[in-house]
Tab-separated table of C-alpha atoms in Angstrom:
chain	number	residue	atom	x	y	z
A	1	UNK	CA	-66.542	-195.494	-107.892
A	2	UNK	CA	-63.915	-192.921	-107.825
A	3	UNK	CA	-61.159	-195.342	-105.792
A	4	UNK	CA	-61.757	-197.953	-109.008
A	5	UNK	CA	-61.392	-195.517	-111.299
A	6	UNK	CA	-58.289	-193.894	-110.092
A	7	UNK	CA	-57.041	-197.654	-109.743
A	8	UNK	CA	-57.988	-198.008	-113.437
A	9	UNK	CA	-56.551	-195.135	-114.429
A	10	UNK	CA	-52.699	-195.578	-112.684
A	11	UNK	CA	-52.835	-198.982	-114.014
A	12	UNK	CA	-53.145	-197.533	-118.000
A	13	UNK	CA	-56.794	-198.720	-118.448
A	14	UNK	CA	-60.246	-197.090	-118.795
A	15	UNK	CA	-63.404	-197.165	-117.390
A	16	UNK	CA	-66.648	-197.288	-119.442
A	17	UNK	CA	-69.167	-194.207	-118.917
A	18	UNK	CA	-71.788	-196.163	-116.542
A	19	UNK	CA	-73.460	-192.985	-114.575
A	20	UNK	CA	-73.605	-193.720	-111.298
A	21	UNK	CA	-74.449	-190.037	-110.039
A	22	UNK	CA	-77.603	-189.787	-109.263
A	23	UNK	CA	-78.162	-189.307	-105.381
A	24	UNK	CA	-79.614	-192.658	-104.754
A	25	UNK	CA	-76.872	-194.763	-106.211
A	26	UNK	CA	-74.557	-192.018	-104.184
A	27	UNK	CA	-76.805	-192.955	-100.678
A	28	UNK	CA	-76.604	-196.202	-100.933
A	29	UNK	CA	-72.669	-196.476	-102.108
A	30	UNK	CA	-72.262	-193.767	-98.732
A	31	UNK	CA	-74.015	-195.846	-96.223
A	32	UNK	CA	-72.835	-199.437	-97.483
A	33	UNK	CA	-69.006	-197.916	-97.434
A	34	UNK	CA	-70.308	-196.792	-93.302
A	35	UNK	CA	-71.205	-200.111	-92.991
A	36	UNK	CA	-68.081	-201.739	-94.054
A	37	UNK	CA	-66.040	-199.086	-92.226
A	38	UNK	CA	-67.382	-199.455	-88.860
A	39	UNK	CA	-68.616	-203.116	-88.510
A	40	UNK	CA	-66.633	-204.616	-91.094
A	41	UNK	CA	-65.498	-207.143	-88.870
A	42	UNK	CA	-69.085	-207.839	-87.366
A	43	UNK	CA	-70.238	-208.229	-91.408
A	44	UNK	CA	-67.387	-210.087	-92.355
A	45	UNK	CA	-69.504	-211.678	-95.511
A	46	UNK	CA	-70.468	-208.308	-96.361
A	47	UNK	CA	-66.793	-206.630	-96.598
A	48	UNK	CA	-65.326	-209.253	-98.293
A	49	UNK	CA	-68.352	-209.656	-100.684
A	50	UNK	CA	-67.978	-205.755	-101.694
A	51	UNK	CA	-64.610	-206.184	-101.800
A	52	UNK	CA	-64.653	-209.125	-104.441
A	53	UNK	CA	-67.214	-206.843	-106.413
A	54	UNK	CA	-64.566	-204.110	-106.654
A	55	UNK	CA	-61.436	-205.785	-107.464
A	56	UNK	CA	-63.931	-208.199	-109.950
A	57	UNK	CA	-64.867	-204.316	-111.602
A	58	UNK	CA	-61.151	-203.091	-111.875
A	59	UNK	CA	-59.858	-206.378	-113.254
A	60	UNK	CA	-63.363	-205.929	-115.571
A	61	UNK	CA	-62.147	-202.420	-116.985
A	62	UNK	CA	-58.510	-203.666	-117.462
A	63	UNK	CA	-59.622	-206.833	-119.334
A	64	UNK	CA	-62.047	-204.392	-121.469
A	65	UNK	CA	-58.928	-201.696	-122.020
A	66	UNK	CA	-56.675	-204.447	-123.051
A	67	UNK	CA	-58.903	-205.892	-125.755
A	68	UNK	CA	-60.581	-202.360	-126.789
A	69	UNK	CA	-63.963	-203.687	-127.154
A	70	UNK	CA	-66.089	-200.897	-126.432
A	71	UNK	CA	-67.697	-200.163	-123.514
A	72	UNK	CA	-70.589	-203.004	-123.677
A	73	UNK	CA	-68.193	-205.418	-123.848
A	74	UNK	CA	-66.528	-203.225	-120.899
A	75	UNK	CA	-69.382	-203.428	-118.679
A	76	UNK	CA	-70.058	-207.362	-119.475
A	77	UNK	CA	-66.483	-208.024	-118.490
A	78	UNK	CA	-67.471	-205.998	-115.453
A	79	UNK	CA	-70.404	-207.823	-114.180
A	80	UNK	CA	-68.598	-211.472	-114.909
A	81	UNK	CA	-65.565	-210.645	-113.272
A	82	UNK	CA	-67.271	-208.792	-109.931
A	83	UNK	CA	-69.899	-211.340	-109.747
A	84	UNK	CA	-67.583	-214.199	-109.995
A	85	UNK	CA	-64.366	-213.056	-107.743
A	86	UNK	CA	-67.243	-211.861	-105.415
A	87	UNK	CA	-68.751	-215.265	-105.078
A	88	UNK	CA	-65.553	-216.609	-104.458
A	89	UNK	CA	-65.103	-214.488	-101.785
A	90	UNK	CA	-68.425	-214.844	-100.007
A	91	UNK	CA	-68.498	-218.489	-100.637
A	92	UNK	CA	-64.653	-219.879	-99.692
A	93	UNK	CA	-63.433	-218.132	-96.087
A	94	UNK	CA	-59.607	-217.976	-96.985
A	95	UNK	CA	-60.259	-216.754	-100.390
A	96	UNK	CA	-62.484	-213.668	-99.487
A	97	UNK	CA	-59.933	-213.142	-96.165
A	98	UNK	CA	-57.414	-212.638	-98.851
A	99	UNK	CA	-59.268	-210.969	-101.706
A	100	UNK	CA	-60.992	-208.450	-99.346
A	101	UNK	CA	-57.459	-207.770	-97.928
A	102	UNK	CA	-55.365	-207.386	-100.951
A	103	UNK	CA	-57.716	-205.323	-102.420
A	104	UNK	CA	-57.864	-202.836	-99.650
A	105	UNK	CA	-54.278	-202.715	-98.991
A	106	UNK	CA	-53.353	-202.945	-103.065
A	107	UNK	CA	-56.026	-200.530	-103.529
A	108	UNK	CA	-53.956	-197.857	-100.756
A	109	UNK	CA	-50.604	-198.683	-102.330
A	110	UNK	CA	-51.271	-197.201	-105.449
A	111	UNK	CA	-52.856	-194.417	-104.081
A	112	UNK	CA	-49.666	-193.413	-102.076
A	113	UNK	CA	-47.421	-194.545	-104.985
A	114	UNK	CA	-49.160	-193.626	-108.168
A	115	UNK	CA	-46.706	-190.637	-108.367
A	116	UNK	CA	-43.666	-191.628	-106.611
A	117	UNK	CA	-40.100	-191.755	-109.044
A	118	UNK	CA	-38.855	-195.081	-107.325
A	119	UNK	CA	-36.139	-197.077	-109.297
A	120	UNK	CA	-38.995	-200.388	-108.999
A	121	UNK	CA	-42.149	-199.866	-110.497
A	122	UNK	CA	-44.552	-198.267	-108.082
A	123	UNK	CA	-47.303	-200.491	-109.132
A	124	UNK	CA	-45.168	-204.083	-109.065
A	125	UNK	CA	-44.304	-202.916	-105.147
A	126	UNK	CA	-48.413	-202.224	-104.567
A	127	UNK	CA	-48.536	-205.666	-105.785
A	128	UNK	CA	-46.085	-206.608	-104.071
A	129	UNK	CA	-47.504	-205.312	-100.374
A	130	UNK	CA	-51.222	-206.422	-101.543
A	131	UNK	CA	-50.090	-210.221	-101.858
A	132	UNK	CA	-48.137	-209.642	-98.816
A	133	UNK	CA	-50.675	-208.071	-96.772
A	134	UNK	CA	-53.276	-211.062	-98.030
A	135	UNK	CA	-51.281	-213.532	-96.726
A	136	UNK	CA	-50.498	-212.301	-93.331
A	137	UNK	CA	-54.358	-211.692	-93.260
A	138	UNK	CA	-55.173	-215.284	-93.687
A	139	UNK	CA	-52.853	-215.889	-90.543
A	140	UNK	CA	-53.751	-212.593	-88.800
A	141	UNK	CA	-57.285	-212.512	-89.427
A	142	UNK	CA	-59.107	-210.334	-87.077
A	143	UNK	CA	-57.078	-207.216	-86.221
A	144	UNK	CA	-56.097	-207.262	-90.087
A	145	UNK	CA	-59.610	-207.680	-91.487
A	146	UNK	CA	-60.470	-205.050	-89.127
A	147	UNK	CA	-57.489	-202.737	-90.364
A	148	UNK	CA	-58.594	-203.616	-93.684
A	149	UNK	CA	-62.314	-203.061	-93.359
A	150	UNK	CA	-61.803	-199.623	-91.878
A	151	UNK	CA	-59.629	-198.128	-93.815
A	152	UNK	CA	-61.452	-199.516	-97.220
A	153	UNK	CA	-64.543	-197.995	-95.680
A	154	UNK	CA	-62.898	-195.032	-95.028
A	155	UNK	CA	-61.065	-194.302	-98.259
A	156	UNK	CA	-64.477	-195.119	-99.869
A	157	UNK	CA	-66.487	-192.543	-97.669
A	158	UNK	CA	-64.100	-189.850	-98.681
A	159	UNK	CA	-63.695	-190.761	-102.613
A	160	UNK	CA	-67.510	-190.754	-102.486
A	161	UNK	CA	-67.490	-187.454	-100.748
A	162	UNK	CA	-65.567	-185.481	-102.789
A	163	UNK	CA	-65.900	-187.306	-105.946
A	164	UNK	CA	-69.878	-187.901	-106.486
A	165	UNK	CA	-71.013	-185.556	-103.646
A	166	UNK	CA	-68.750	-182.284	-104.195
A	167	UNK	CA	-67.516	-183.781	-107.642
A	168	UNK	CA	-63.585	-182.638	-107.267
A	169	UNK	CA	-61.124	-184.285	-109.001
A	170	UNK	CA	-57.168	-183.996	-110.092
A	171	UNK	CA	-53.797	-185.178	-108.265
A	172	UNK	CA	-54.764	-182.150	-105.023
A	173	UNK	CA	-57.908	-184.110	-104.649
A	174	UNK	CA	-56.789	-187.627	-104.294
A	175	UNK	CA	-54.183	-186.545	-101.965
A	176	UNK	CA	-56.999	-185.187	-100.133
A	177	UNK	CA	-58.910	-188.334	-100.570
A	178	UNK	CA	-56.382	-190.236	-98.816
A	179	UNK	CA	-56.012	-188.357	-95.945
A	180	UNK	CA	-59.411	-187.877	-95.131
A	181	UNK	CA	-59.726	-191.619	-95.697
A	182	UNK	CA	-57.474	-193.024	-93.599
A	183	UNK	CA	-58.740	-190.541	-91.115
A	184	UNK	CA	-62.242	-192.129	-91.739
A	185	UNK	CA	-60.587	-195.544	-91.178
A	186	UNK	CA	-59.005	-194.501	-87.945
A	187	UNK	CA	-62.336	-193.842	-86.543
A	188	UNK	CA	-63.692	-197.171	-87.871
A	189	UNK	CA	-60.901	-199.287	-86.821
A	190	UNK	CA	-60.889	-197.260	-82.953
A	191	UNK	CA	-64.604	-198.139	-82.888
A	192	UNK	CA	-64.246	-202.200	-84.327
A	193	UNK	CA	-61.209	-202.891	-81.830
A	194	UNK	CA	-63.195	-201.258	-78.999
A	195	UNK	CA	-65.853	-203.582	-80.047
A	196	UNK	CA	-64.434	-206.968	-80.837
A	197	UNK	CA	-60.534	-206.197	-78.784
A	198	UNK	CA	-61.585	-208.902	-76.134
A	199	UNK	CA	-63.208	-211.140	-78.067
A	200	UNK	CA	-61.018	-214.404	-79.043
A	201	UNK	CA	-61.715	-217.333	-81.819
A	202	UNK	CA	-61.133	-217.366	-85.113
A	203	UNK	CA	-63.585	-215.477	-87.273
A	204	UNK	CA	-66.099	-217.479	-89.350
């Protein structure tokens, strides 16, 4: 929850007060982001339907920001969006290749970025990298969906970690965040290539 909402945030919208704190809810969000992290490849449906949910939920909150209509309207815009882009995803294999992967790699741009005085728009160039990054996915599928699934596992272990288990925020933490994420993702990716590195064929 806390990588959407810092998306959110850099891109000048808001997200609705849903409370999603409660250890359960925090459990579940931990082991599914495990999940994705280490056998993202192996649950290809899986990461890409997750992934479809959460850019689905950031284009939700932006939609609801833009048009100021509360946060009902918020959260309906939320559901619509997730569960459509996420059907797309699950449903059409190029589509959630892409999706999953310019989410993950959009999603890390504007974490690095967020802050950076560039003479181009930090968040145009995340854009810029996340198309990018989709498309050489769709050619490159495995050892980029693996890339991708292990470092969007990881950054969501360690948002979920400090965020909604130790519940630290500011600019300090995200930095934080990010390095412990990609650390995270290092592990997952070392463990998926160890796993699938041999294998051949293109993923279906």
């Amino acid at each position: 929850m806390i990588i959407i909402e810092n998306l959110v945030q850099a891109l000048g919208g808001r997200v609705p007060g849903i409370n999603l704190s409660s250890w359960p809810w925090i459990a579940a969000a931990m082991i599914l982001a495990a999940v994705v992290c280490f056998l993202g490849y192996r649950l290809f449906r899986l990461f890409v339907a997750l992934c479809g949910i959460g850019l689905g939920a950031v284009i939700g909150c932006l939609v609801g920001s833009r048009i100021d209509g509360g946060d009902v309207l918020t959260i309906i815009l939320i559901v619509v969006f997730a569960a459509g882009i996420c059907l797309v995803s699950f449903l059409i294999y190029k589509a959630g290749v892409f999706i999953a992967s310019f989410f993950v790699f959009w999603s890390l741009a504007v974490c690095v970025l967020e802050k950076a005085k560039l003479p181009i728009s930090p968040m145009l160039i995340a854009l810029l990298f996340g198309l990018l990054m989709g498309i050489l996915t769709v050619i490159f599928v495995k050892p980029l969906i693996i890339t991708a699934s292990g470092l969007g596992g990881g950054l969501a272990m360690a948002g979920i970690l400090f965020g909604s288990v130790l519940h630290m925020s500011g600019f300090a933490v995200n930095v934080v965040i990010l390095v412990t994420g990609v650390f995270f993702g290092a592990l997952g990716m070392l463990v998926q290539f160890r796993v699938h590195g041999k294998k051949t064929g293109r993923r279906r």
